Tab-separated table of C-alpha atoms in Angstrom:
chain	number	residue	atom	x	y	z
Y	25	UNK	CA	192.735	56.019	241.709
Y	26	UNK	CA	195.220	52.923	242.337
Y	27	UNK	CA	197.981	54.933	244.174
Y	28	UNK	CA	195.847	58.127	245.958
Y	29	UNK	CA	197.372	59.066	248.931
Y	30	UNK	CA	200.886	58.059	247.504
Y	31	UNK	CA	203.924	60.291	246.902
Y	32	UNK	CA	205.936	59.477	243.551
Y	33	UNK	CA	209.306	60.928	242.872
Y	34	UNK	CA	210.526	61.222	239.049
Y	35	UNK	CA	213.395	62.038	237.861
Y	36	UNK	CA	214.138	63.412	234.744
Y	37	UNK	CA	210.010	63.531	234.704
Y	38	UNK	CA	209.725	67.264	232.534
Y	39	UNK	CA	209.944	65.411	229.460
Y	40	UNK	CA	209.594	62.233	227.350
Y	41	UNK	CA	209.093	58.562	229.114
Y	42	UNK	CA	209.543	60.570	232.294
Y	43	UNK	CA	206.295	62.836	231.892
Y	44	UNK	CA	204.472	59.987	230.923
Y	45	UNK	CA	205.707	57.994	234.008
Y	46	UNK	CA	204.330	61.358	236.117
Y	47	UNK	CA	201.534	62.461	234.451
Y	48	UNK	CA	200.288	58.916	234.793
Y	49	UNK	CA	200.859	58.710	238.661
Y	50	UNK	CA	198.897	61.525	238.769
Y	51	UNK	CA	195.996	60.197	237.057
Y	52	UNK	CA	195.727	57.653	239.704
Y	53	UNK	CA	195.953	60.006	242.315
Y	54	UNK	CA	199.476	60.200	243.167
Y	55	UNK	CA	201.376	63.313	244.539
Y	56	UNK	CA	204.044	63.342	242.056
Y	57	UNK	CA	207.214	65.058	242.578
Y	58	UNK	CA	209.497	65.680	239.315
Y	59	UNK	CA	213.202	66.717	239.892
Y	60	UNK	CA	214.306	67.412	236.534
Y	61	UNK	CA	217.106	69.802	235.470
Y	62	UNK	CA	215.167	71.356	232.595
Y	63	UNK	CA	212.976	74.731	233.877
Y	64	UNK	CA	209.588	74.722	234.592
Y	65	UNK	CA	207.080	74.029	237.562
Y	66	UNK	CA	208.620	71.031	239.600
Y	67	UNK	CA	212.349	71.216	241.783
Y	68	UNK	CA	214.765	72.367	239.635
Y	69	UNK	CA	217.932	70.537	239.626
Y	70	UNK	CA	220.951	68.629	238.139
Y	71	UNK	CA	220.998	65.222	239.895
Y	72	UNK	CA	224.695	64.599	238.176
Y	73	UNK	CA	225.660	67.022	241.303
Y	74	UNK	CA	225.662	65.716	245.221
Y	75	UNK	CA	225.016	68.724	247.042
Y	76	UNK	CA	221.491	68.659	244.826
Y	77	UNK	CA	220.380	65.381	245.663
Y	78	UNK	CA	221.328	65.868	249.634
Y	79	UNK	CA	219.165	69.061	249.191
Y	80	UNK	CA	216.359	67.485	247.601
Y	81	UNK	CA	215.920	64.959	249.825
Y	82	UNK	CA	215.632	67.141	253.072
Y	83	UNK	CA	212.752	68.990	250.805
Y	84	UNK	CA	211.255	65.662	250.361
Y	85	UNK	CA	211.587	64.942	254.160
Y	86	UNK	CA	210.367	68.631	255.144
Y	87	UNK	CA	207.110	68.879	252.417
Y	88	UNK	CA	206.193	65.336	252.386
Y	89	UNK	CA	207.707	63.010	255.488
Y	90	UNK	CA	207.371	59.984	253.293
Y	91	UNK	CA	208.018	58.493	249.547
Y	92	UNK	CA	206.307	55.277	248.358
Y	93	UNK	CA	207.512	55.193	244.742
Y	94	UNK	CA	210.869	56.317	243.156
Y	95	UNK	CA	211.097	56.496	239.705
Y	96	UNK	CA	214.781	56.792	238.301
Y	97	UNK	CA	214.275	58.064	234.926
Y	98	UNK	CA	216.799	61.175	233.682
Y	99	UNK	CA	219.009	60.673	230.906
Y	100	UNK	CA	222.471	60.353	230.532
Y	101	UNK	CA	224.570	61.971	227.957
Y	102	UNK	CA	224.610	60.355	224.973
Y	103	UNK	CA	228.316	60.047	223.113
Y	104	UNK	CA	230.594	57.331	222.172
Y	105	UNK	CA	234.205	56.740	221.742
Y	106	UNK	CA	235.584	59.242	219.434
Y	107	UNK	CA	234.111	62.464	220.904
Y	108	UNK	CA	233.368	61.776	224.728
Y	109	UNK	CA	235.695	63.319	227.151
Y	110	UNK	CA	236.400	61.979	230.346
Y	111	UNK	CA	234.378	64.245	232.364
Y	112	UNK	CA	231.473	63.807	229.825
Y	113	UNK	CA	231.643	60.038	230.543
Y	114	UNK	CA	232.024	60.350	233.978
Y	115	UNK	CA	229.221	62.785	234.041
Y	116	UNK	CA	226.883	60.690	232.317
Y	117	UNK	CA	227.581	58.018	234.739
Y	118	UNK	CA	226.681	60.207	237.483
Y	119	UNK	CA	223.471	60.577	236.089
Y	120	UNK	CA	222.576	57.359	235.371
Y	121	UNK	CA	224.449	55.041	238.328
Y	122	UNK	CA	225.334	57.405	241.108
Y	123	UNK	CA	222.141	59.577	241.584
Y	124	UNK	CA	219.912	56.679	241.556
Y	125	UNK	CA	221.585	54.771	243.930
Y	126	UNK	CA	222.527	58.102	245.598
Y	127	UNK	CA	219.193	59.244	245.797
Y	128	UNK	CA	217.642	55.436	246.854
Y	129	UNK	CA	220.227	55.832	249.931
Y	130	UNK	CA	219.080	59.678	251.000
Y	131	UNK	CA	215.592	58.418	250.802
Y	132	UNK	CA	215.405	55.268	252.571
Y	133	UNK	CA	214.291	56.685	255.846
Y	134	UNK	CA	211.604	58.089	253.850
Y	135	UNK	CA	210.095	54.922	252.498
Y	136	UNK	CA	206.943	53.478	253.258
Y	137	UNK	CA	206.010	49.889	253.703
Y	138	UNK	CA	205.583	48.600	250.818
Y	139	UNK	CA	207.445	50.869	248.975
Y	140	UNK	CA	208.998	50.851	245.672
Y	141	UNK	CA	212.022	51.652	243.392
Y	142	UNK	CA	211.849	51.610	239.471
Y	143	UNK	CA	214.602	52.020	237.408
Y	144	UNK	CA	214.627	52.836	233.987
Y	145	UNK	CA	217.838	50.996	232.020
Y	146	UNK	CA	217.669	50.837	228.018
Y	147	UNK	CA	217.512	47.605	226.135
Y	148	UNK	CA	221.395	49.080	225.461
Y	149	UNK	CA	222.275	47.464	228.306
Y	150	UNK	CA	222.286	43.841	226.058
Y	151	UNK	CA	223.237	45.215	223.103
Y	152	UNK	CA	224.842	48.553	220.945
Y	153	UNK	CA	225.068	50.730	218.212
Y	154	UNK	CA	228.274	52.346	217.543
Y	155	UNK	CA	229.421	55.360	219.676
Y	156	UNK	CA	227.229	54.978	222.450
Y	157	UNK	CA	228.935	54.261	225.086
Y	158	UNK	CA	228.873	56.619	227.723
Y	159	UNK	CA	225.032	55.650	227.275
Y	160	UNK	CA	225.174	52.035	227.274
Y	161	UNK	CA	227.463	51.923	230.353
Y	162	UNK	CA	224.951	53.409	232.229
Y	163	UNK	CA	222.099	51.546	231.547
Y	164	UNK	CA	224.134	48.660	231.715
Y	165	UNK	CA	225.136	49.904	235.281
Y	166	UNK	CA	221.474	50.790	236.369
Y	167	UNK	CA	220.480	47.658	235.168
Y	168	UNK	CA	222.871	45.771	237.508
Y	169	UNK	CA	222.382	48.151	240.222
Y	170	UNK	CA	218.698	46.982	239.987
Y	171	UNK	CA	219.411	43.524	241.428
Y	172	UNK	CA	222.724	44.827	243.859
Y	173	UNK	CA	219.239	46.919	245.699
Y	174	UNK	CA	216.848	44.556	244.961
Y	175	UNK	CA	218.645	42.047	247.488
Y	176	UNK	CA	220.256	44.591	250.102
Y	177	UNK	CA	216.680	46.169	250.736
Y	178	UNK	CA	214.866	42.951	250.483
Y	179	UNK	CA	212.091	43.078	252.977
Y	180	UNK	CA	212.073	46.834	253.121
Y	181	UNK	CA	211.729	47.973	249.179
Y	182	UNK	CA	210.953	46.367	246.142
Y	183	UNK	CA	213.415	47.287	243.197
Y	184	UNK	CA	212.913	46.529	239.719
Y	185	UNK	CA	214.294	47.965	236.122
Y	186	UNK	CA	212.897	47.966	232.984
Y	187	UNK	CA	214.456	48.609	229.496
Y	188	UNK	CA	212.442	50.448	226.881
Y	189	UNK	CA	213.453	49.727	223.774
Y	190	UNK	CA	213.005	52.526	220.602
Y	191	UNK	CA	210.337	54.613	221.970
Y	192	UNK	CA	209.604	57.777	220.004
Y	193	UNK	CA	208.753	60.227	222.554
Y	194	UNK	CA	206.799	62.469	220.167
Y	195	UNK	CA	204.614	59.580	220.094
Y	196	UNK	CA	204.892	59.596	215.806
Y	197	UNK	CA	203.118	56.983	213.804
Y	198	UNK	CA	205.485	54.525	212.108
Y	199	UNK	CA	204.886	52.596	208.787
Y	200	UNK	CA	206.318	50.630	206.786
Y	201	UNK	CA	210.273	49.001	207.459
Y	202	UNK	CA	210.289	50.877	211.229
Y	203	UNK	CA	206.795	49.191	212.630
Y	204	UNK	CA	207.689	46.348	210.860
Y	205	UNK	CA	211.690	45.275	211.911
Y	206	UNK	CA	209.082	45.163	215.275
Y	207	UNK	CA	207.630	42.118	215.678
Y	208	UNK	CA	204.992	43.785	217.210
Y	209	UNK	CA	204.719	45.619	213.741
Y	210	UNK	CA	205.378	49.240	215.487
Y	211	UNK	CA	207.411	51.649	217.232
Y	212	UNK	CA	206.857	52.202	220.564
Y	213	UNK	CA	205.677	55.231	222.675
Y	214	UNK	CA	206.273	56.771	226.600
Y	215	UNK	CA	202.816	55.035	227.838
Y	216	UNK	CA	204.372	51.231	226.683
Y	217	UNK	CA	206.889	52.288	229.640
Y	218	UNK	CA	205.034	54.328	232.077
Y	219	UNK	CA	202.048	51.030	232.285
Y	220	UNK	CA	204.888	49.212	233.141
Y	221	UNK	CA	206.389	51.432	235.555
Y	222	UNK	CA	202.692	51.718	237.542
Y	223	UNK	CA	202.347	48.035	237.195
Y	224	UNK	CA	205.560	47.385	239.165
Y	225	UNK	CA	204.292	49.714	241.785
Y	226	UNK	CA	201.171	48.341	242.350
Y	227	UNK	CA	200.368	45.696	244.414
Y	228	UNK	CA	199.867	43.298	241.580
Y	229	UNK	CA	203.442	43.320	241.711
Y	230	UNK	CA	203.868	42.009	245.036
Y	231	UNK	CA	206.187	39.143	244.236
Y	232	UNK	CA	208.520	40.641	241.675
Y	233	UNK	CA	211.600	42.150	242.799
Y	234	UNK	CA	215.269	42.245	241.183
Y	235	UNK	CA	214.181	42.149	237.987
Y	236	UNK	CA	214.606	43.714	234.578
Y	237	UNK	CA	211.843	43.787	232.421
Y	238	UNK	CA	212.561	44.921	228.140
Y	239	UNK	CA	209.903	46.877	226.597
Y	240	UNK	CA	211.078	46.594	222.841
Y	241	UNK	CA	208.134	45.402	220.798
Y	242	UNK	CA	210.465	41.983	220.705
Y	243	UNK	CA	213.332	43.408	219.141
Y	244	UNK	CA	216.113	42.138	220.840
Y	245	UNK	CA	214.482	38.579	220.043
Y	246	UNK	CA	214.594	38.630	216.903
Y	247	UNK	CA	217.533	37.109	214.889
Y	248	UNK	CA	218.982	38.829	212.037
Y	249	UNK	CA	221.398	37.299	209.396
Y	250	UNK	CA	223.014	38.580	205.931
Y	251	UNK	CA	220.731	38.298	203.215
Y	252	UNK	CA	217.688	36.261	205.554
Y	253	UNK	CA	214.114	37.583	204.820
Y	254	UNK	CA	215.345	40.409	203.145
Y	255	UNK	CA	217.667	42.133	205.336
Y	256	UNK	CA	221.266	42.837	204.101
Y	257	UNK	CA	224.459	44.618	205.525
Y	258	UNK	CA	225.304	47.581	204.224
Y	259	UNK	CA	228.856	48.956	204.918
């Protein structure tokens, strides 16, 4: 029971890495608290919009007087070049730059000693697939955010990112060319993120702060070149 008597905050935490993240806190004790726009039973709410976060925040302040870990998690919209809209983009970046550093700012009278902030980037924020990018700007801009708090709450909150790389959230076995482009010969899976996430929380943690940690089973290590080891460009 590593964080009982704690209060977690999730966001995006209904589904995917985000349950995992919460339904792990929980297992060691944690009250967790989920905002997530998606129905069900947690707070109910789009985090792209203002008046939602100020609102959530004064529930946090009246139910629970305190938060020790915040978990920025929700997704951003997902389109690239050809098809996303201006709003869309700017939308997207709402949701994954402005309501975690939105939401750090409303809670900060909130936090405990010791507390701290984990945000959750994409190993898109080094590298990209085609149309992506109102994605990849925000986890590139969550990612630098990461290190903008780290320093500005130094002393006060501990702030780190990390960036999962493929992660199948329906937790599906993987054989053959998708374990092994891995070179930790498989896909991964929401608990290779949410260990990390409680890791950075705990106090075993204690001296890391500003950083960005990728979760990719070494992808984004490995070198790939026409025709080496059997890989070839198709176009």
């Amino acid at each position: 029971m590593m964080f009982e008597n704690k209060v977690a905050v999730v966001t995006g935490g209904a589904n995917g890495i985000g349950r995992a993240i919460a339904e792990s806190f929980r297992r060691e004790g944690a009250d967790v608290v989920v905002i997530d726009k998606a129905e069900g039973g947690h707070y109910v709410a789009d985090i792209a919009c203002r008046e939602s976060l100020e609102r959530f925040a004064a529930y946090m302040a009246k139910t629970r007087g305190r938060v020790d870990y915040l978990v920025n998690n929700a997704l951003p919209l997902f389109k690239g070049i050809d098809e996303c809209s201006w709003d869309e983009f700017g939308y997207a970046l709402a949701v994954g730059v402005t309501a975690p550093f939105y939401l750090t700012k409303l809670l900060l009278p909130l936090f405990t000693s010791g507390a701290c902030v984990v945000n959750i980037s994409s190993s898109r924020d080094r590298m990209s697939q085609p149309q992506t990018e109102s994605y990849t700007a925000a986890k590139g801009g969550i990612a630098a955010l990461t290190h903008a708090l780290a320093v500005s709450l130094a002393g006060r909150v501990r702030v780190n990112s990390i960036s999962p790389g493929w992660i199948d959230t329906a937790c599906t076995e993987y054989e053959g060319p998708d374990a092994a482009q891995h070179p930790a010969g498989r896909v991964g899976n929401p608990m290779d993120i949410a260990h990390m996430a409680l890791f950075l929380c705990s106090d075993k943690a204690g001296f890391i702060t500003g950083e960005n940690i990728c979760i990719d089973g070494g992808m984004t290590r490995q070198m790939i070149y026409h025709n080496d080891f059997g890989w070839s460009l198709k176009s």
